Amino acid sequence: RKIIGKPKLQKENGAHARGKGMAPSPSIEPIVDQPLSSGKNEVSLSAFAFLFSEIVQYHLQRVSDTNELELKLEEAGAHVGRRVLELIAYREKPTRRETRLNGILTFIQNNVWKNLFGRAADSLEIYNDDEYMISDRDVLVNRFISVPKDYQGMNCASFVAGVVKGCLESAGFDAQVSAYDAPTADDGHYSVTRTNFLVKVDATVLEREQSF
């Protein structure tokens, strides 16, 4: 039994394929050569809260006291700070690099804070030649955290202190950064609502500042 038309159909299909041809695949530009996207200005607050709570839980199961937990959060924040400064500086000031201490601290207070938390930090104060203070009345990382009884006094803002430290180190300003809560006056009453980030810069940074 013969099947009529099959060879002809194959020939027609082959001729059609040869006539039409396959469109050449578009050349894909290497990712390192593509322009850096400005990205979205906002992320889901619930997603951030969930992710940060998982970070706290991860380290909470691997430490024995509050000081060790805060140190782990600071280290995690420092990794973020190193990358954040490079990304923001590239997007906003591609031809300028902060070389002065006041300049980089102001950049962190305004630009870094706005990119991470949607607004600038409340204030930047000078305590001494080697001590500066960044203050914020509503630190996002402390907003949804319930502190266990065994870790009373824990301040999750240590993560943000690590971000500040990472930014400074990435810019060439070695410093120690610590976070603590401070009472603020509100209608005559005092409540712990402000978080201070004390920046104590290294002696080598001060020597370099004096040389300018």
Coordinates of N, CA and C in Angstrom, one line a residue:
R1 N 0.9 -1.2 0.0 CA 0.0 0.0 0.0 C 0.9 1.2 0.0
K2 N 0.6 2.1 -1.0 CA 1.4 3.3 -1.1 C 0.8 4.5 -0.5
I3 N 1.6 5.4 0.1 CA 1.1 6.7 0.6 C 1.4 7.7 -0.4
I4 N 0.5 8.4 -1.0 CA 0.7 9.3 -2.1 C 0.8 10.7 -1.5
G5 N 1.8 11.4 -1.9 CA 1.9 12.8 -1.5 C 2.9 13.1 -0.4
K6 N 3.3 12.1 0.3 CA 4.2 12.3 1.4 C 5.6 12.8 1.0
P7 N 6.2 12.2 0.0 CA 7.5 12.8 -0.5 C 7.4 14.2 -0.9
K8 N 6.3 14.5 -1.7 CA 6.1 15.9 -2.2 C 5.9 16.8 -1.0
L9 N 5.2 16.4 0.0 CA 5.0 17.3 1.2 C 6.3 17.6 1.9
Q10 N 7.1 16.5 2.0 CA 8.5 16.7 2.6 C 9.3 17.7 1.8
K11 N 9.2 17.6 0.5 CA 10.0 18.4 -0.4 C 9.5 19.9 -0.3
E12 N 8.2 20.0 -0.2 CA 7.7 21.4 -0.1 C 8.1 22.0 1.2
N13 N 8.0 21.2 2.3 CA 8.4 21.7 3.6 C 9.8 22.1 3.6
G14 N 10.6 21.2 3.0 CA 12.1 21.5 3.0 C 12.4 22.8 2.2
A15 N 11.7 22.9 1.0 CA 11.9 24.1 0.2 C 11.4 25.3 1.0
H16 N 10.3 25.2 1.7 CA 9.8 26.4 2.4 C 10.8 26.8 3.5
A17 N 11.3 25.7 4.2 CA 12.3 26.0 5.3 C 13.5 26.7 4.7
R18 N 14.0 26.2 3.5 CA 15.2 26.8 2.9 C 14.9 28.2 2.4
G19 N 13.7 28.4 1.9 CA 13.4 29.7 1.3 C 13.2 30.8 2.4
K20 N 12.5 30.3 3.5 CA 12.3 31.3 4.5 C 13.5 31.5 5.4
G21 N 14.2 30.4 5.7 CA 15.4 30.5 6.5 C 15.1 30.8 8.0
M22 N 16.0 30.6 8.8 CA 15.9 30.9 10.2 C 16.5 32.2 10.6
A23 N 15.7 33.0 11.3 CA 16.2 34.3 11.7 C 17.4 34.2 12.6
P24 N 18.5 34.9 12.3 CA 19.7 34.8 13.1 C 19.4 35.3 14.5
S25 N 20.0 34.5 15.5 CA 19.7 34.9 16.9 C 20.4 36.2 17.2
P26 N 19.7 37.1 17.9 CA 20.3 38.4 18.2 C 21.5 38.2 19.1
S27 N 22.5 39.1 18.9 CA 23.7 39.0 19.7 C 23.4 39.6 21.1
I28 N 23.8 38.8 22.1 CA 23.5 39.2 23.5 C 24.8 39.9 24.1
E29 N 24.6 41.1 24.5 CA 25.7 41.9 25.1 C 26.1 41.3 26.4
P30 N 27.4 41.1 26.7 CA 27.8 40.6 28.0 C 27.3 41.5 29.1
I31 N 26.9 40.9 30.2 CA 26.3 41.6 31.3 C 27.2 42.7 31.9
V32 N 28.5 42.4 31.8 CA 29.4 43.4 32.4 C 29.5 44.7 31.5
D33 N 29.1 44.6 30.2 CA 29.1 45.7 29.3 C 27.8 46.5 29.3
Q34 N 26.7 45.9 30.0 CA 25.4 46.5 30.0 C 25.4 47.7 31.0
P35 N 24.6 48.7 30.7 CA 24.5 49.9 31.7 C 23.9 49.4 33.0
L36 N 24.3 50.0 34.1 CA 23.8 49.6 35.4 C 22.4 50.2 35.5
S37 N 21.4 49.4 35.8 CA 20.1 49.9 35.9 C 19.9 50.7 37.2
S38 N 19.1 51.7 37.1 CA 18.8 52.5 38.3 C 18.0 51.7 39.3
G39 N 17.3 50.7 38.9 CA 16.5 49.9 39.8 C 15.3 50.6 40.3
K40 N 14.6 49.9 41.2 CA 13.4 50.4 41.8 C 13.8 51.2 43.0
N41 N 13.0 52.2 43.3 CA 13.3 53.0 44.5 C 12.7 52.4 45.8
E42 N 11.8 51.5 45.6 CA 11.1 50.9 46.8 C 11.1 49.4 46.7
V43 N 11.1 48.8 47.9 CA 10.8 47.3 47.9 C 9.7 47.1 49.0
S44 N 9.2 45.9 48.9 CA 8.1 45.6 49.9 C 8.6 45.6 51.3
L45 N 7.9 46.4 52.1 CA 8.3 46.5 53.5 C 8.1 45.1 54.2
S46 N 7.1 44.4 53.9 CA 6.9 43.1 54.5 C 8.0 42.1 54.1
A47 N 8.4 42.2 52.8 CA 9.5 41.3 52.4 C 10.8 41.7 53.1
F48 N 11.1 43.0 53.3 CA 12.3 43.3 54.0 C 12.2 42.9 55.4
A49 N 11.0 43.1 56.1 CA 10.9 42.7 57.5 C 11.1 41.2 57.6
F50 N 10.5 40.4 56.7 CA 10.7 38.9 56.8 C 12.1 38.5 56.6
L51 N 12.8 39.1 55.6 CA 14.2 38.8 55.3 C 15.1 39.1 56.5
F52 N 14.9 40.3 57.1 CA 15.7 40.7 58.2 C 15.4 39.9 59.4
S53 N 14.2 39.5 59.7 CA 13.9 38.6 60.8 C 14.6 37.3 60.6
E54 N 14.7 36.8 59.4 CA 15.4 35.5 59.2 C 16.8 35.7 59.4
I55 N 17.4 36.8 59.1 CA 18.8 37.1 59.4 C 19.1 37.0 60.9
V56 N 18.2 37.7 61.7 CA 18.3 37.7 63.1 C 18.1 36.3 63.7
Q57 N 17.1 35.5 63.2 CA 16.9 34.2 63.7 C 18.1 33.3 63.4
Y58 N 18.7 33.5 62.2 CA 19.9 32.6 61.8 C 21.0 32.8 62.8
H59 N 21.3 34.1 63.1 CA 22.4 34.3 64.0 C 22.0 34.0 65.5
L60 N 20.8 34.2 65.8 CA 20.3 33.9 67.2 C 20.6 32.5 67.6
Q61 N 20.5 31.6 66.7 CA 20.7 30.2 67.0 C 22.2 29.8 67.0
R62 N 23.0 30.8 66.8 CA 24.5 30.4 66.7 C 25.3 31.3 67.7
V63 N 24.7 32.0 68.6 CA 25.4 32.8 69.5 C 24.9 32.5 70.9
S64 N 25.7 33.0 71.9 CA 25.4 32.6 73.3 C 25.0 33.8 74.1
D65 N 25.2 35.1 73.6 CA 24.8 36.2 74.4 C 24.5 37.4 73.5
T66 N 24.0 38.5 74.1 CA 23.6 39.7 73.3 C 24.7 40.3 72.6
N67 N 25.9 40.4 73.2 CA 27.0 41.1 72.6 C 27.4 40.3 71.3
E68 N 27.4 39.0 71.4 CA 27.9 38.2 70.3 C 26.8 38.4 69.1
L69 N 25.6 38.4 69.5 CA 24.5 38.6 68.4 C 24.7 39.9 67.7
E70 N 24.9 41.0 68.5 CA 25.0 42.3 67.9 C 26.3 42.4 67.0
L71 N 27.3 41.7 67.4 CA 28.5 41.7 66.6 C 28.3 41.0 65.3
K72 N 27.5 39.9 65.3 CA 27.2 39.2 64.1 C 26.3 40.0 63.1
L73 N 25.4 40.7 63.7 CA 24.5 41.6 62.9 C 25.4 42.8 62.3
E74 N 26.3 43.3 63.1 CA 27.2 44.3 62.6 C 28.0 43.8 61.4
E75 N 28.6 42.6 61.5 CA 29.3 42.0 60.4 C 28.5 41.8 59.2
A76 N 27.2 41.4 59.4 CA 26.4 41.2 58.2 C 26.1 42.6 57.6
G77 N 25.8 43.6 58.4 CA 25.6 44.9 57.8 C 26.8 45.5 57.1
A78 N 28.0 45.2 57.6 CA 29.2 45.7 57.0 C 29.3 45.2 55.5
H79 N 29.0 43.9 55.3 CA 29.0 43.4 53.9 C 28.0 44.2 53.0
V80 N 26.9 44.5 53.6 CA 25.9 45.3 52.8 C 26.5 46.7 52.5
G81 N 27.0 47.3 53.5 CA 27.5 48.7 53.4 C 28.6 48.8 52.3
R82 N 29.5 47.9 52.2 CA 30.6 47.9 51.3 C 30.0 48.0 49.8
R83 N 29.0 47.2 49.6 CA 28.4 47.1 48.3 C 27.5 48.3 48.0
V84 N 26.7 48.7 49.0 CA 25.8 49.8 48.8 C 26.5 51.1 48.4
L85 N 27.6 51.4 49.1 CA 28.3 52.6 48.8 C 28.8 52.6 47.4
E86 N 29.4 51.5 46.9 CA 29.9 51.4 45.6 C 28.8 51.6 44.6
L87 N 27.6 51.0 44.8 CA 26.5 51.1 43.9 C 25.9 52.5 43.8
I88 N 25.7 53.1 45.0 CA 25.1 54.4 45.0 C 26.1 55.5 44.4
A89 N 27.4 55.4 44.8 CA 28.4 56.3 44.3 C 28.5 56.2 42.8
Y90 N 28.3 55.0 42.2 CA 28.4 54.9 40.8 C 27.2 55.5 40.1
R91 N 26.0 55.3 40.7 CA 24.8 55.9 40.1 C 24.7 57.4 40.2
E92 N 25.2 57.9 41.3 CA 24.9 59.3 41.6 C 26.1 60.2 41.3
K93 N 27.3 59.8 41.6 CA 28.5 60.6 41.4 C 29.6 59.8 40.7
P94 N 29.4 59.4 39.4 CA 30.4 58.5 38.8 C 31.7 59.2 38.6
T95 N 31.9 60.5 38.6 CA 33.2 61.1 38.4 C 33.7 61.8 39.6
R96 N 33.1 61.5 40.8 CA 33.6 62.2 42.0 C 33.7 61.2 43.1
R97 N 34.7 61.3 43.9 CA 35.0 60.4 45.0 C 35.2 61.2 46.3
E98 N 34.4 60.9 47.4 CA 34.6 61.7 48.6 C 35.9 61.3 49.2
T99 N 36.7 62.4 49.5 CA 38.0 62.2 50.1 C 38.1 62.8 51.5
R100 N 37.1 63.6 51.9 CA 37.1 64.2 53.2 C 36.1 63.5 54.1
L101 N 36.4 63.5 55.4 CA 35.6 62.8 56.4 C 34.1 63.4 56.5
N102 N 34.0 64.7 56.6 CA 32.7 65.3 56.6 C 31.9 65.0 55.4
G103 N 32.6 64.9 54.2 CA 31.8 64.7 53.0 C 31.3 63.3 53.0
I104 N 32.1 62.3 53.4 CA 31.6 60.9 53.3 C 30.5 60.7 54.3
L105 N 30.6 61.3 55.5 CA 29.6 61.1 56.6 C 28.2 61.8 56.1
T106 N 28.3 62.9 55.5 CA 27.1 63.6 55.0 C 26.5 62.8 53.8
F107 N 27.3 62.1 53.0 CA 26.9 61.3 52.0 C 26.1 60.1 52.5
I108 N 26.6 59.5 53.6 CA 26.0 58.4 54.3 C 24.6 58.8 54.9
Q109 N 24.7 60.0 55.6 CA 23.5 60.4 56.3 C 22.4 60.7 55.3
N110 N 22.7 61.2 54.1 CA 21.7 61.6 53.2 C 21.4 60.6 52.1
N111 N 22.4 60.3 51.3 CA 22.3 59.5 50.1 C 22.1 58.0 50.5
V112 N 22.9 57.5 51.3 CA 22.8 56.1 51.7 C 21.5 55.8 52.4
W113 N 21.2 56.7 53.4 CA 19.9 56.5 54.2 C 18.7 56.6 53.3
K114 N 18.7 57.5 52.3 CA 17.6 57.6 51.4 C 17.4 56.4 50.5
N115 N 18.5 55.9 50.1 CA 18.4 54.7 49.2 C 18.0 53.4 50.0
L116 N 18.4 53.4 51.3 CA 18.0 52.2 52.1 C 16.7 52.3 52.8
F117 N 16.4 53.5 53.3 CA 15.2 53.7 54.2 C 14.2 54.7 53.7
G118 N 14.5 55.3 52.5 CA 13.5 56.2 51.9 C 13.6 57.6 52.4
R119 N 14.4 57.9 53.3 CA 14.6 59.3 53.8 C 16.0 59.4 54.4
A120 N 16.4 60.7 54.7 CA 17.7 60.9 55.3 C 17.6 60.7 56.8
A121 N 18.8 60.4 57.4 CA 18.8 60.4 58.8 C 18.5 61.7 59.4
D122 N 18.1 61.8 60.7 CA 17.6 63.0 61.3 C 18.7 64.0 61.4
S123 N 19.9 63.6 61.9 CA 21.0 64.6 62.1 C 22.4 63.9 62.1
L124 N 23.3 64.8 61.8 CA 24.8 64.4 61.9 C 25.5 65.4 62.8
E125 N 26.1 65.0 63.9 CA 26.7 65.9 64.8 C 28.1 65.5 65.0
I126 N 28.9 66.5 65.4 CA 30.4 66.3 65.7 C 30.5 66.4 67.2
Y127 N 31.0 65.3 67.8 CA 31.3 65.3 69.2 C 32.7 65.7 69.5
N128 N 33.7 65.1 68.9 CA 35.1 65.5 69.0 C 35.7 65.4 67.6
D129 N 37.0 65.6 67.6 CA 37.7 65.5 66.3 C 37.5 64.1 65.7
D130 N 37.5 63.1 66.6 CA 37.4 61.7 66.1 C 36.1 61.0 66.4
E131 N 35.1 61.8 66.8 CA 33.8 61.2 67.1 C 32.7 62.0 66.4
Y132 N 31.8 61.2 65.7 CA 30.7 61.8 65.0 C 29.4 61.0 65.4
M133 N 28.3 61.6 65.3 CA 27.0 61.0 65.7 C 26.0 61.1 64.6
I134 N 25.5 60.0 64.1 CA 24.3 60.0 63.2 C 23.1 59.5 64.0
S135 N 22.0 60.3 64.0 CA 20.9 60.0 64.8 C 19.6 59.8 63.9
D136 N 18.8 58.8 64.3 CA 17.6 58.5 63.6 C 16.5 58.2 64.6
R137 N 15.3 58.8 64.5 CA 14.3 58.6 65.4 C 13.4 57.3 65.1
D138 N 13.6 56.8 64.0 CA 12.7 55.6 63.6 C 13.6 54.7 62.7
V139 N 14.4 53.9 63.3 CA 15.3 53.0 62.6 C 14.4 51.8 62.1
L140 N 14.4 51.6 60.8 CA 13.5 50.6 60.3 C 13.7 49.2 60.8
V141 N 14.9 48.8 61.1 CA 15.2 47.4 61.5 C 14.7 47.1 62.9
N142 N 14.4 48.2 63.7 CA 13.9 48.0 65.1 C 12.4 48.0 65.1
R143 N 11.7 48.3 64.0 CA 10.3 48.5 64.0 C 9.5 47.2 64.3
F144 N 9.9 46.1 63.7 CA 9.1 44.9 63.8 C 9.8 43.8 64.6
I145 N 10.7 44.1 65.5 CA 11.5 43.1 66.2 C 11.0 42.9 67.6
S146 N 10.7 41.7 68.0 CA 10.4 41.3 69.3 C 11.6 40.7 70.0
V147 N 12.1 41.3 71.0 CA 13.3 40.8 71.6 C 13.0 39.7 72.6
P148 N 13.7 38.6 72.5 CA 13.5 37.5 73.5 C 13.9 37.9 74.9
K149 N 13.3 37.2 75.9 CA 13.6 37.6 77.3 C 15.1 37.4 77.6
D150 N 15.7 36.4 77.0 CA 17.1 36.1 77.3 C 18.0 37.1 76.6
Y151 N 17.5 38.0 75.8 CA 18.4 38.9 75.0 C 17.9 40.4 75.2
Q152 N 17.4 40.7 76.4 CA 16.9 42.0 76.7 C 18.1 43.0 76.6
G153 N 17.8 44.1 76.0 CA 18.9 45.1 75.7 C 19.5 45.0 74.4
M154 N 19.1 43.9 73.6 CA 19.6 43.8 72.3 C 19.2 44.9 71.4
N155 N 20.0 45.4 70.5 CA 19.7 46.5 69.6 C 20.0 46.0 68.2
C156 N 18.9 45.7 67.4 CA 19.1 45.2 66.0 C 19.6 46.3 65.1
A157 N 19.7 47.6 65.6 CA 20.3 48.6 64.8 C 21.8 48.4 64.7
S158 N 22.3 47.4 65.4 CA 23.8 47.1 65.1 C 24.0 46.7 63.7
F159 N 22.9 46.2 63.0 CA 23.0 45.9 61.6 C 23.3 47.2 60.8
V160 N 22.6 48.2 61.1 CA 22.7 49.5 60.4 C 24.1 50.1 60.8
A161 N 24.5 49.9 62.0 CA 25.9 50.4 62.4 C 26.9 49.7 61.5
G162 N 26.7 48.4 61.2 CA 27.6 47.7 60.3 C 27.6 48.3 58.9
V163 N 26.4 48.7 58.5 CA 26.2 49.3 57.2 C 27.1 50.6 57.1
V164 N 27.0 51.4 58.1 CA 27.8 52.6 58.2 C 29.3 52.3 58.2
K165 N 29.7 51.3 59.0 CA 31.1 50.9 59.0 C 31.6 50.4 57.7
G166 N 30.7 49.6 57.0 CA 31.1 49.1 55.7 C 31.3 50.2 54.7
C167 N 30.4 51.2 54.7 CA 30.5 52.3 53.8 C 31.8 53.1 54.0
L168 N 32.1 53.3 55.3 CA 33.3 54.1 55.6 C 34.5 53.3 55.2
E169 N 34.6 52.0 55.5 CA 35.7 51.2 55.1 C 35.9 51.2 53.6
S170 N 34.8 51.0 52.9 CA 34.9 51.0 51.4 C 35.4 52.3 50.8
A171 N 35.1 53.4 51.5 CA 35.6 54.7 51.0 C 37.0 55.0 51.5
G172 N 37.6 54.1 52.4 CA 39.0 54.4 52.9 C 39.0 55.1 54.2
F173 N 37.9 55.0 55.0 CA 37.9 55.7 56.3 C 37.6 54.6 57.4
D174 N 38.7 54.1 57.9 CA 38.5 53.1 59.0 C 37.9 53.7 60.2
A175 N 36.9 53.0 60.8 CA 36.2 53.5 62.0 C 35.5 52.4 62.7
Q176 N 35.2 52.7 63.9 CA 34.4 51.8 64.7 C 33.0 52.5 64.9
V177 N 31.9 51.7 64.6 CA 30.6 52.3 64.7 C 29.7 51.4 65.7
S178 N 29.1 52.1 66.6 CA 28.2 51.4 67.6 C 26.9 52.1 67.6
A179 N 25.8 51.3 67.9 CA 24.5 51.8 67.9 C 23.9 51.7 69.4
Y180 N 23.2 52.7 69.8 CA 22.6 52.7 71.1 C 21.4 53.6 71.1
D181 N 20.4 53.2 72.0 CA 19.2 54.1 72.1 C 19.4 55.2 73.1
A182 N 18.8 56.3 72.8 CA 18.9 57.5 73.7 C 17.6 58.1 73.9
P183 N 17.3 58.5 75.2 CA 16.0 59.1 75.5 C 15.8 60.5 74.8
T184 N 14.6 60.7 74.3 CA 14.4 62.0 73.7 C 13.1 62.6 74.3
A185 N 13.1 63.9 74.4 CA 12.0 64.6 75.0 C 10.8 64.7 74.1
D186 N 9.6 64.3 74.5 CA 8.4 64.4 73.7 C 7.3 64.9 74.6
D187 N 6.9 66.1 74.4 CA 5.8 66.7 75.2 C 6.1 66.6 76.7
G188 N 7.3 66.8 77.1 CA 7.7 66.8 78.5 C 8.0 65.4 79.1
H189 N 7.8 64.4 78.3 CA 8.1 63.0 78.7 C 9.2 62.5 77.9
Y190 N 10.0 61.5 78.5 CA 11.1 61.0 77.9 C 10.8 59.5 77.4
S191 N 11.1 59.2 76.2 CA 10.9 57.9 75.7 C 12.0 57.5 74.8
V192 N 12.4 56.2 74.8 CA 13.5 55.8 74.0 C 13.0 55.6 72.6
T193 N 13.2 56.6 71.8 CA 12.7 56.5 70.4 C 13.8 56.9 69.4
R194 N 15.0 57.3 69.9 CA 16.0 57.7 69.0 C 17.2 56.8 69.1
T195 N 17.7 56.4 67.9 CA 18.9 55.6 67.9 C 20.1 56.4 67.4
N196 N 21.2 56.4 68.2 CA 22.4 57.1 67.8 C 23.4 56.1 67.3
F197 N 24.1 56.5 66.3 CA 25.2 55.7 65.7 C 26.5 56.5 65.9
L198 N 27.3 56.0 66.9 CA 28.5 56.7 67.2 C 29.7 56.2 66.3
V199 N 30.3 57.1 65.6 CA 31.3 56.8 64.7 C 32.6 57.3 65.3
K200 N 33.5 56.4 65.6 CA 34.9 56.8 66.1 C 35.9 56.4 65.1
V201 N 36.5 57.5 64.5 CA 37.4 57.2 63.3 C 38.8 56.9 63.8
D202 N 39.5 56.2 63.0 CA 40.8 55.8 63.3 C 41.8 56.9 63.3
A203 N 42.9 56.8 64.0 CA 43.9 57.9 64.1 C 44.5 58.2 62.7
T204 N 44.7 57.2 61.9 CA 45.2 57.4 60.6 C 44.3 58.3 59.7
V205 N 43.0 58.2 59.9 CA 42.1 59.0 59.2 C 42.3 60.5 59.6
L206 N 42.4 60.7 60.9 CA 42.6 62.1 61.4 C 43.9 62.7 60.9
E207 N 45.0 61.9 60.8 CA 46.3 62.4 60.3 C 46.1 62.7 58.8
R208 N 45.4 62.0 58.1 CA 45.1 62.3 56.7 C 44.3 63.6 56.5
E209 N 43.3 63.7 57.4 CA 42.5 64.9 57.3 C 43.3 66.2 57.6
Q210 N 44.2 66.1 58.5 CA 45.1 67.2 58.9 C 46.0 67.6 57.8
S211 N 46.3 66.7 56.9 CA 47.2 67.0 55.8 C 46.6 67.8 54.7
F212 N 45.2 67.8 54.6 CA 44.6 68.6 53.6 C 44.7 70.1 53.8

